[in-house]
Tab-separated table of C-alpha atoms in Angstrom:
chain	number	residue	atom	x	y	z
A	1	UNK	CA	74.348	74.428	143.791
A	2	UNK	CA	72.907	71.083	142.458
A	3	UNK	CA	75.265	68.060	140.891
A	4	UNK	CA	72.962	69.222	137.815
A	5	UNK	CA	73.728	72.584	137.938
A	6	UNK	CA	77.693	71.707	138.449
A	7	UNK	CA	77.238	70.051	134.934
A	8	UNK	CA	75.645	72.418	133.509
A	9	UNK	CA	78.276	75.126	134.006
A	10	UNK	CA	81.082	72.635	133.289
A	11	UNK	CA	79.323	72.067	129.827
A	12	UNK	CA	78.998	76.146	129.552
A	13	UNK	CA	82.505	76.361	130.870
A	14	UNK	CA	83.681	74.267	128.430
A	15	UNK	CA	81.925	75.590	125.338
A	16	UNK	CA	83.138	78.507	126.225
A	17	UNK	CA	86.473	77.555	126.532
A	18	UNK	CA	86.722	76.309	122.802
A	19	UNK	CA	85.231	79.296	121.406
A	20	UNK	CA	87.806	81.082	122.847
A	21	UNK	CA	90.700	78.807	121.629
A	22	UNK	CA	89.249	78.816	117.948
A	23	UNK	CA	88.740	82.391	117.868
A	24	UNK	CA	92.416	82.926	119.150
A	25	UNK	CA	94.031	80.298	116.412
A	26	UNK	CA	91.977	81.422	113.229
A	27	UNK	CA	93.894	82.548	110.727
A	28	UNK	CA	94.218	86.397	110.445
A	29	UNK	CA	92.088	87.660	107.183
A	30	UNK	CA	95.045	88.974	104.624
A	31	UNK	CA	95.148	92.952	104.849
A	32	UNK	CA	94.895	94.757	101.425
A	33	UNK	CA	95.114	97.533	102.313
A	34	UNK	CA	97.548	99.901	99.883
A	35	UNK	CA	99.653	100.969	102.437
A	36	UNK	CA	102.865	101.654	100.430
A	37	UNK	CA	104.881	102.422	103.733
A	38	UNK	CA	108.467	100.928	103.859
A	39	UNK	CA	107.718	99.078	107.847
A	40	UNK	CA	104.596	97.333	105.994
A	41	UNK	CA	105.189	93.621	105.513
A	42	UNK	CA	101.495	93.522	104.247
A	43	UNK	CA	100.758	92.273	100.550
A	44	UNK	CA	100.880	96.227	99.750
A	45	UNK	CA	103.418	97.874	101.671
A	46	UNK	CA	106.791	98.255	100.482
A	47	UNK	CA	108.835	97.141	103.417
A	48	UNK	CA	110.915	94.203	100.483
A	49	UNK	CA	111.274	97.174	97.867
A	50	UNK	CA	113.197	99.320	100.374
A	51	UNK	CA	115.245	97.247	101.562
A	52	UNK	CA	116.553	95.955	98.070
A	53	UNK	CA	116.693	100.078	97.464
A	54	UNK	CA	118.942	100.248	100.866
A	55	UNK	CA	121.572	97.495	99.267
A	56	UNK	CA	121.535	98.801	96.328
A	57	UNK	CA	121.760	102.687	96.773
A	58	UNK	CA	123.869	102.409	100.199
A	59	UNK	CA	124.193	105.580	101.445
A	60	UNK	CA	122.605	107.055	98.323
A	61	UNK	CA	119.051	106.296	99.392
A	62	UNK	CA	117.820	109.276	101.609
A	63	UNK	CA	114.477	109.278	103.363
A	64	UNK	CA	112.280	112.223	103.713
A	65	UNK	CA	109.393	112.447	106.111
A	66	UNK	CA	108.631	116.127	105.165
A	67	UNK	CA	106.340	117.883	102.525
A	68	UNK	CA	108.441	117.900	99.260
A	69	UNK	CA	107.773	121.745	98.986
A	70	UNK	CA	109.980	121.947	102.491
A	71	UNK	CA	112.570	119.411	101.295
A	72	UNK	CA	113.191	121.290	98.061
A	73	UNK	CA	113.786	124.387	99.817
A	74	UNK	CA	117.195	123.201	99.975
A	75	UNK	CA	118.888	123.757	96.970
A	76	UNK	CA	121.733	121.453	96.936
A	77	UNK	CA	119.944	118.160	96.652
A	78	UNK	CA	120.469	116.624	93.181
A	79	UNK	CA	119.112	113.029	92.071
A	80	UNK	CA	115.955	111.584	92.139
A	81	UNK	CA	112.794	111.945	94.180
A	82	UNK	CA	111.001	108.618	93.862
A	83	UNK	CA	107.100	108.748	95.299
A	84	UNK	CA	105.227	105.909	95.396
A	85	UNK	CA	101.575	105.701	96.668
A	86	UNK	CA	97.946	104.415	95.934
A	87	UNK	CA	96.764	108.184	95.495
A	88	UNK	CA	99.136	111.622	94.933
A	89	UNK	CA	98.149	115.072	95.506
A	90	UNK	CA	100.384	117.517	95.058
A	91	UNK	CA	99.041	120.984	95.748
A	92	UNK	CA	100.385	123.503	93.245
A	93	UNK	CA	102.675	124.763	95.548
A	94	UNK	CA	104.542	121.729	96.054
A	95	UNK	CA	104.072	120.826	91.814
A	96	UNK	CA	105.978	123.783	90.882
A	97	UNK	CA	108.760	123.132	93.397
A	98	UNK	CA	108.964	119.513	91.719
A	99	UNK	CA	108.950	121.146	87.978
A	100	UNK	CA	111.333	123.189	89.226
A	101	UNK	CA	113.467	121.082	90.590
A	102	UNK	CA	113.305	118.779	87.607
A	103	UNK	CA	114.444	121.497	84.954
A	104	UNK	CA	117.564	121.531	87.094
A	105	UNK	CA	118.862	118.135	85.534
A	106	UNK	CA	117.489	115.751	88.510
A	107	UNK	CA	114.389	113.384	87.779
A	108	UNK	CA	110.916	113.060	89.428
A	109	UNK	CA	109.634	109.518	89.365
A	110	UNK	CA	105.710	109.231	90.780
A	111	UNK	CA	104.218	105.929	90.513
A	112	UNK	CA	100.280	105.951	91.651
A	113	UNK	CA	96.859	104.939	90.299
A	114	UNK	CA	95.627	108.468	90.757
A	115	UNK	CA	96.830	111.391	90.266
A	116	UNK	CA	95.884	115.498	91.105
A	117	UNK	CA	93.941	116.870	88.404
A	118	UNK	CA	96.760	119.871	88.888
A	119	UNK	CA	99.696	117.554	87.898
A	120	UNK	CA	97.696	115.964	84.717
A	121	UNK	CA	96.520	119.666	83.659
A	122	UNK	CA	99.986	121.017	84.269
A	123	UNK	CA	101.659	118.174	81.847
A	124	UNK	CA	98.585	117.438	79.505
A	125	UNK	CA	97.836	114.357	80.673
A	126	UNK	CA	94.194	112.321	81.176
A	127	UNK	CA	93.783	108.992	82.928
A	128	UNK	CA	91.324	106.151	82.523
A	129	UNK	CA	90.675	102.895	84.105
A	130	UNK	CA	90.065	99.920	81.783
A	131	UNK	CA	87.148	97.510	82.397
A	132	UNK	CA	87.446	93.498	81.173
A	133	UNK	CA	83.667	92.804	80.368
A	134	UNK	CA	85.063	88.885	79.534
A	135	UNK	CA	85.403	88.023	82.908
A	136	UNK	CA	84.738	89.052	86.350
A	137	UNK	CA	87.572	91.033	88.114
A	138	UNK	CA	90.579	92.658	86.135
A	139	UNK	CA	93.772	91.098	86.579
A	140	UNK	CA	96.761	93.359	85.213
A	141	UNK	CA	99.464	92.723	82.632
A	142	UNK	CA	102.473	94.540	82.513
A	143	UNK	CA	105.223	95.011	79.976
A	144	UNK	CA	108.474	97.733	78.735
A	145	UNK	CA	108.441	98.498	75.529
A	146	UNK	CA	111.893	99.061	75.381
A	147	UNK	CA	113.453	96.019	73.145
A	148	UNK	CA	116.180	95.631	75.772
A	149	UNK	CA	113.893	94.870	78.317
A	150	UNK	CA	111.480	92.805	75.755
A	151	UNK	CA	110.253	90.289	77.664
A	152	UNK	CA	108.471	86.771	76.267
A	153	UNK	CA	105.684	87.314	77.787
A	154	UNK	CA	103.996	90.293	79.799
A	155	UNK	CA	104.243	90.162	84.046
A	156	UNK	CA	101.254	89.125	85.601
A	157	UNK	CA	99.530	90.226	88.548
A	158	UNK	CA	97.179	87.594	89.528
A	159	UNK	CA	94.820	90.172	91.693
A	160	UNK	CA	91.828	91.861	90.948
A	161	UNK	CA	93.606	95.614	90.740
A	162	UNK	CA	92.519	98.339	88.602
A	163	UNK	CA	94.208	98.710	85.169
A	164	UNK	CA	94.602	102.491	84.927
A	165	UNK	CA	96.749	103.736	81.833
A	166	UNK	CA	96.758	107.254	80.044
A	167	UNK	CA	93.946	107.965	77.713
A	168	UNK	CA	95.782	111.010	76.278
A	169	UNK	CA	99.708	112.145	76.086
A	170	UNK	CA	101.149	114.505	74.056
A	171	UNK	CA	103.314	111.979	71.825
A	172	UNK	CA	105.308	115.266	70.542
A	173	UNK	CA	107.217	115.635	73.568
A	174	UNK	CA	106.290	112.297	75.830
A	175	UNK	CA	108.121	108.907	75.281
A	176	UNK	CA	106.192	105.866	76.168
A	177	UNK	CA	108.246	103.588	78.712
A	178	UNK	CA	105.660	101.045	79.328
A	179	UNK	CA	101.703	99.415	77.999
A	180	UNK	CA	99.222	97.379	80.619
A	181	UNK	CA	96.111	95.621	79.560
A	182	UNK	CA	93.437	93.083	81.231
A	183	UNK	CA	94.443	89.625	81.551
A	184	UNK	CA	91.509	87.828	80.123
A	185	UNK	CA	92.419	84.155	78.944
A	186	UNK	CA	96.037	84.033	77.754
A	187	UNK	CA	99.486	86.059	78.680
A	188	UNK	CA	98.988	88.728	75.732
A	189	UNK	CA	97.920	92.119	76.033
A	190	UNK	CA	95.113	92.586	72.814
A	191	UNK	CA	95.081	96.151	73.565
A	192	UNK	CA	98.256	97.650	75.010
A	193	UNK	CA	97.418	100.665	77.059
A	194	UNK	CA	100.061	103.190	78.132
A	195	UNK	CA	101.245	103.007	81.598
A	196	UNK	CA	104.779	104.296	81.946
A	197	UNK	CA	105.637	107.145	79.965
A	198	UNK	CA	108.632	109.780	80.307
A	199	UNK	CA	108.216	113.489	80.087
A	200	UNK	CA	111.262	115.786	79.879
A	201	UNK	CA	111.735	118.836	81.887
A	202	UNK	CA	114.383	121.650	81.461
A	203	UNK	CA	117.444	119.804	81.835
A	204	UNK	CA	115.481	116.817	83.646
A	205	UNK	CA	112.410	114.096	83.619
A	206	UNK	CA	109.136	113.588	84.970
A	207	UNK	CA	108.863	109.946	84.680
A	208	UNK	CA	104.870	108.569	85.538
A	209	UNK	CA	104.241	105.753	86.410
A	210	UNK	CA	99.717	104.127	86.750
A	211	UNK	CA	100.272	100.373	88.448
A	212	UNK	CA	102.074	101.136	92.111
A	213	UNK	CA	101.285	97.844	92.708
A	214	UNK	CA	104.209	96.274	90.915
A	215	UNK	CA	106.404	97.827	93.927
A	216	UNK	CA	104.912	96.300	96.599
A	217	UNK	CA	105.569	93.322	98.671
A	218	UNK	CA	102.905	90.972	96.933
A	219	UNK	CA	104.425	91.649	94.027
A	220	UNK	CA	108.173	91.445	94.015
A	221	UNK	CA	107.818	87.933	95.821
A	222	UNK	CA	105.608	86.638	93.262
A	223	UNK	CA	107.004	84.344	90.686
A	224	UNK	CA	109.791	86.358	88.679
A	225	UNK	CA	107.865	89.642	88.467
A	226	UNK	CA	111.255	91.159	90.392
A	227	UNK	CA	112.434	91.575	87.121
A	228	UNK	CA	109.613	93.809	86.160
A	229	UNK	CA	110.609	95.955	89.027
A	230	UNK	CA	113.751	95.862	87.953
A	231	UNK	CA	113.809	96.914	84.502
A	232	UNK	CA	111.544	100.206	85.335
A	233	UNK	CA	113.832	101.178	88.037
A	234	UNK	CA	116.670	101.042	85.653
A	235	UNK	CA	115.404	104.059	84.066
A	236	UNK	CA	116.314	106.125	87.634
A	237	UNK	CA	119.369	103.938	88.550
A	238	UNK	CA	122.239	106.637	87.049
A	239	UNK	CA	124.236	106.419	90.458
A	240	UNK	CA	122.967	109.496	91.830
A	241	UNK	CA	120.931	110.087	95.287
A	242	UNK	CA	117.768	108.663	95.421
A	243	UNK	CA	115.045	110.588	97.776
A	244	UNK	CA	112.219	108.167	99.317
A	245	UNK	CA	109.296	109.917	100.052
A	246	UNK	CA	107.308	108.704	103.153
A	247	UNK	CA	105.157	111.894	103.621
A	248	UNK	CA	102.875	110.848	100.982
A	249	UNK	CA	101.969	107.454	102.142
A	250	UNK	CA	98.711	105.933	103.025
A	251	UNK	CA	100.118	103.742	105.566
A	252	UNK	CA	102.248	105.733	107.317
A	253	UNK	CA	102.807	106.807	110.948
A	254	UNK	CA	102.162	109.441	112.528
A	255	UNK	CA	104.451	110.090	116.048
A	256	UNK	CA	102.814	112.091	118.319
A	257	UNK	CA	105.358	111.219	121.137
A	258	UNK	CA	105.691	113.895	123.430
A	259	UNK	CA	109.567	113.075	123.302
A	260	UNK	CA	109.740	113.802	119.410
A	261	UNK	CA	111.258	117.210	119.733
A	262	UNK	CA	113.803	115.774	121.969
A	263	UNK	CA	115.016	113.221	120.040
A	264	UNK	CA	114.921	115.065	116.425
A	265	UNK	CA	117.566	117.599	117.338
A	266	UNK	CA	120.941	115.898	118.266
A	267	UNK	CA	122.207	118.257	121.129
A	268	UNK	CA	118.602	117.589	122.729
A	269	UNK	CA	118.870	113.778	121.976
A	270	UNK	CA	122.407	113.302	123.516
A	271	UNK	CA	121.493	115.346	126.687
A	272	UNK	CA	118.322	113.255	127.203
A	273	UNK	CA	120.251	109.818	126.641
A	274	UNK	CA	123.373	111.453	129.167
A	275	UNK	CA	120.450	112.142	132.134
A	276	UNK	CA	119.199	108.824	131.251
A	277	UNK	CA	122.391	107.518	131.862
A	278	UNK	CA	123.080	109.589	134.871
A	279	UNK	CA	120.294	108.598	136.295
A	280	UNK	CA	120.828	104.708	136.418
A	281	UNK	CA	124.862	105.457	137.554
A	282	UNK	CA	122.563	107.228	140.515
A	283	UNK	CA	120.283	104.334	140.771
A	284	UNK	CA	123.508	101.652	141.117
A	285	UNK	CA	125.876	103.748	143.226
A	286	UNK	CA	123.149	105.339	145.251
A	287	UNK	CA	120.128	103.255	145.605
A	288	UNK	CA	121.395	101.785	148.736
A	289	UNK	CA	118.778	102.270	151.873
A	290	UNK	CA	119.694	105.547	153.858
A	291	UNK	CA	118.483	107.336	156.699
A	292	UNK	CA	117.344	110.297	154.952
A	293	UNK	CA	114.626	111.620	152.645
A	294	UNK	CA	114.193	110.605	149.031
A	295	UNK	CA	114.875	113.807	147.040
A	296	UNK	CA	111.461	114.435	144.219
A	297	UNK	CA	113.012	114.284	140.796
A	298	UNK	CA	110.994	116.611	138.237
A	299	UNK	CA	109.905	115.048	135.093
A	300	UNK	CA	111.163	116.955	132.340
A	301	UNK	CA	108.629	119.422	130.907
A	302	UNK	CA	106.676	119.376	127.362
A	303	UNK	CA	107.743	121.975	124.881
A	304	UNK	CA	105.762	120.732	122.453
A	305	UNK	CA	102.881	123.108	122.564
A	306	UNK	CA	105.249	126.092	122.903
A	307	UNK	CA	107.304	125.080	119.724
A	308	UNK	CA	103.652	124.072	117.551
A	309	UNK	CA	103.186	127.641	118.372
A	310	UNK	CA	106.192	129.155	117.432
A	311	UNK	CA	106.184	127.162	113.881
A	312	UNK	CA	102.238	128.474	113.431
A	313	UNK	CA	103.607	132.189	114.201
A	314	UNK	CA	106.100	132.112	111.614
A	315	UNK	CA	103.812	131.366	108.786
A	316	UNK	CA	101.479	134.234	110.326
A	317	UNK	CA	104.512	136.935	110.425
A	318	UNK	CA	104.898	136.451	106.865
A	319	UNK	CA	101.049	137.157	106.395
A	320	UNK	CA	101.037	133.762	103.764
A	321	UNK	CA	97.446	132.590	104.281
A	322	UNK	CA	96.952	131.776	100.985
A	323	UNK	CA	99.984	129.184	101.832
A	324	UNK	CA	98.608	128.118	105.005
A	325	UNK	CA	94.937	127.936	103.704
A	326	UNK	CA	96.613	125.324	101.019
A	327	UNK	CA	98.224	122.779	103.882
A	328	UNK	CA	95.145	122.979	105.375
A	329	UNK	CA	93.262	122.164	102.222
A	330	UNK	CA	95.772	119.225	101.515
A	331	UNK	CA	95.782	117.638	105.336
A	332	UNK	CA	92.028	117.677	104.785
A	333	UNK	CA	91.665	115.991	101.496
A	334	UNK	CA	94.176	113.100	103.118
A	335	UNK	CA	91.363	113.261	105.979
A	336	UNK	CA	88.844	112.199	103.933
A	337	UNK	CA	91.288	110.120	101.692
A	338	UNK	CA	92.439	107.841	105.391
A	339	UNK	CA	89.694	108.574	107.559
A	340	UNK	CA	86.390	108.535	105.188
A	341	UNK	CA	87.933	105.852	102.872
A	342	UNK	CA	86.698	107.929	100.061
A	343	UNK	CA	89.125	109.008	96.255
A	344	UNK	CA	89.101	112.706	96.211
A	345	UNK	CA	90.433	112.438	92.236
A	346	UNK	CA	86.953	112.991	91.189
A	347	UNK	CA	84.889	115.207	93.398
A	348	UNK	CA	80.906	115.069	92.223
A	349	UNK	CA	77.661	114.572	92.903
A	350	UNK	CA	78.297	111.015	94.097
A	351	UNK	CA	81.511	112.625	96.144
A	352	UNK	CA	79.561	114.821	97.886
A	353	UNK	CA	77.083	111.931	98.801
A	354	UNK	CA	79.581	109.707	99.967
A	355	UNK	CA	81.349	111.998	102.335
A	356	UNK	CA	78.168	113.323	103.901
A	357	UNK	CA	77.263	110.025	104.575
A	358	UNK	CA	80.410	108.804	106.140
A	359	UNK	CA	80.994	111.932	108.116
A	360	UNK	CA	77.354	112.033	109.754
A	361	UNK	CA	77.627	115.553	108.208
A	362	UNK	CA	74.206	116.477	105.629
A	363	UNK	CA	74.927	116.821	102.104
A	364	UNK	CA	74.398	120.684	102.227
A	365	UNK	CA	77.159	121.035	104.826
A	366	UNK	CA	79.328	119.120	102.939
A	367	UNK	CA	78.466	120.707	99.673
A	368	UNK	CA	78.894	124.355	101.315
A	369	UNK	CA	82.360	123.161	102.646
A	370	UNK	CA	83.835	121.573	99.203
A	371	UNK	CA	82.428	125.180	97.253
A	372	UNK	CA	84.046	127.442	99.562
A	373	UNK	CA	87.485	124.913	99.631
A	374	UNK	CA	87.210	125.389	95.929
A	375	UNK	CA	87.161	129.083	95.633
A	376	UNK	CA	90.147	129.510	98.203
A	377	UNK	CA	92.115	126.960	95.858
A	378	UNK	CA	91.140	128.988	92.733
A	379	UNK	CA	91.897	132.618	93.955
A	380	UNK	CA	95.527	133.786	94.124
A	381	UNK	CA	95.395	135.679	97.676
A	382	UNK	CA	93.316	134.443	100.804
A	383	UNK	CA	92.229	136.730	103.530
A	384	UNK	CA	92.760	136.397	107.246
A	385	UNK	CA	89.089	136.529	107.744
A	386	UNK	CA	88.696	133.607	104.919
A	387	UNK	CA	91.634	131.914	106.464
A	388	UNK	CA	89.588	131.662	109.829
A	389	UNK	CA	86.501	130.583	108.380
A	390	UNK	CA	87.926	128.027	106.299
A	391	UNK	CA	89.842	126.579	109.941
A	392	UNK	CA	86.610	126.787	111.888
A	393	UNK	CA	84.239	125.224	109.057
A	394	UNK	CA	86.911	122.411	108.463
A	395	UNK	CA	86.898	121.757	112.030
A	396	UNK	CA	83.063	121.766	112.495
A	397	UNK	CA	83.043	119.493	109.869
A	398	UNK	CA	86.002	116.792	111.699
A	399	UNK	CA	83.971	117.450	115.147
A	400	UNK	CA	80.450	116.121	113.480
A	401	UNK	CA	82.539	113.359	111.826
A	402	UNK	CA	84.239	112.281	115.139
A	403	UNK	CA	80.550	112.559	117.299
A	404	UNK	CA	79.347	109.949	114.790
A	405	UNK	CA	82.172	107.561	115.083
């Protein structure tokens, strides 16, 4: 190699160097996405919400990582069930547990920007999103209209967010709580929209709630709109248990550790942690070089298949495949909800489109798949044979959505 060619690769060398250094110490782009999960410390996770919730509630504040229709099974729970995500369907199922539940005297708080068309049917309800032609974006404002909670002036988020409020309540039996409108050039909302409202049930509430955003991170460290927060969790705070919901949460994890049946039974748990501990007493006392062979430890064995199993038989003993065909429905729509990036609260032409295109799958496919989805939803009893189809389609569909990806 030349004294040229030396230089030359230096000079490369060295280029390359600094690209690497100012690609490693850019700043990180801020992630919006609306997360909602209690670990997030992103602008819209929740992870400041829950832990104010955790010093205030103590030992009140219960988390549930299960569908609500399972938690509810249990009849002794009593207080409130607070979800909170960008998007919430409930299947109907899972609604009626919840209405239920609520005409026993205990309170259902949901705060999302869209809702299932089930839970607005069931309660009369119809949502809208309002659009500020003054300016570009839509920055919300937020206000109680309870006098004791007056404030001066409305809270402000200064994002571009969607301003979604109820275009129709039935004012007979619904109490407004709370109005948004667009911020366009002053702190006054010209056209207060309904946002919060309270609907009773049996001996209990629904309370509804259209700007999640005012629980997140970005928001409760922003200025004084804490107090916002505040004041509409007053209407839950009546020193009963308060349920957290993390099933329903964009954002959240999923664990697919092998070791997860281990370690969510107790006697399991303890007897893994005791041959953990066993083995490094073994390792101290009797890790010392000897003249003889080194025995073959067996790793412990994975039950998880055996147990999916035996949870999957139990739903097919009891012959419920209209219940089964449901979940499968509802873990779908989240599919295309997290994986597709696309709103299933309106599914039309341009639905159709967007998921074919995002899946790889053609528009027939898809529109074949949403039809038959819709008829098992509608009809009251599903077939084994429908049951079947409806698995193999759905996963026909996923497999053509992975290839492209």
């Amino acid at each position: 190699m030349t004294k040229l060619q030396k230089i030359f690769l230096f000079c490369f060398l060295l280029v390359l160097a600094g690209l690497v250094y100012m690609e490693a110490t850019k700043p990180q782009p801020v992630n919006w996405f609306p997360s909602y999960s209690k670990k997030d410390k992103i602008p819209l996770g929740t992870y400041v919400l829950f832990d104010l919730l955790k010093n205030s509630f103590n030992e009140k504040l219960v988390e549930k990582d299960i569908p609500p229709f399972e938690v509810l099974q249990n009849s002794t729970l009593k207080g409130t069930y607070f979800f909170v995500n960008n998007s919430l369907d409930f299947d109907k199922t899972e609604l009626d547990s919840l209405l239920n539940w609520a005409e026993k005297g205990n309170t259902v708080f949901v705060s999302a920007n869209y809702f299932s068309d089930k839970l607005l049917d069931t309660l009369n309800l119809e949502t809208s999103t309002e659009v500020n032609v003054e300016k570009i974006g839509t920055e919300p404002l937020l206000k109680l209209v309870n006098k004791k909670f007056d404030s001066q002036k409305p809270f402000h988020i200064k994002k571009d967010l969607a301003v979604r409020y109820f275009s129709e309540i039935d004012t007979v039996s619904q109490t407004v709580l709370g109005v948004s409108g667009a911020y366009i050039d002053a702190l006054e909302i010209k056209e207060p929209r309904v946002n919060f409202i309270k609907i009773p049930m049996g001996e209990g509430q629904f309370l509804l709630h259209l700007q999640p955003e005012i629980f997140s991170n970005y928001f409760l460290l922003s200025e004084e709109n804490a107090q916002h927060t505040s004041q509409v969790l007053a209407y839950i705070n009546d020193g009963k248990t308060l349920y957290w919901d993390n099933y329903y949460k964009s954002g959240k994890r999923l664990d697919i550790s092998p070791l997860r049946v281990l370690l969510n039974n107790k006697y399991f748990k303890w007897a893994y942690y005791f041959v953990l501990i066993g083995v490094l007493l073994f390792i101290i006392f009797e890790g010392r070089r000897k003249q003889r062979s080194i025995p073959i430890v067996q790793p412990l064995t994975n039950k998880t298949y055996e147990y999916t199993r035996t949870i999957a038989g139990m739903y097919l003993d009891k012959k419920e495949n209209h219940l089964i065909a449901q979940k499968q429905i509802a873990l779908f729509m989240e599919f295309v909800r997290t994986r597709l990036r696309v709103p299933t609260e309106k599914i039309n032409e341009r639905f159709y489109k967007a998921v074919a295109e995002r899946s790889g799958n053609t528009q027939e496919d898809t529109l074949k798949l949403f039809t038959f989805i819709e008829k098992v939803n509608n009809q009251s009893n599903t077939t084994q044979e429908e049951l079947l189809k409806l698995y193999q389609e759905i996963k026909e569909f996923k497999n053509k959505t992975d290839g492209k990806s």
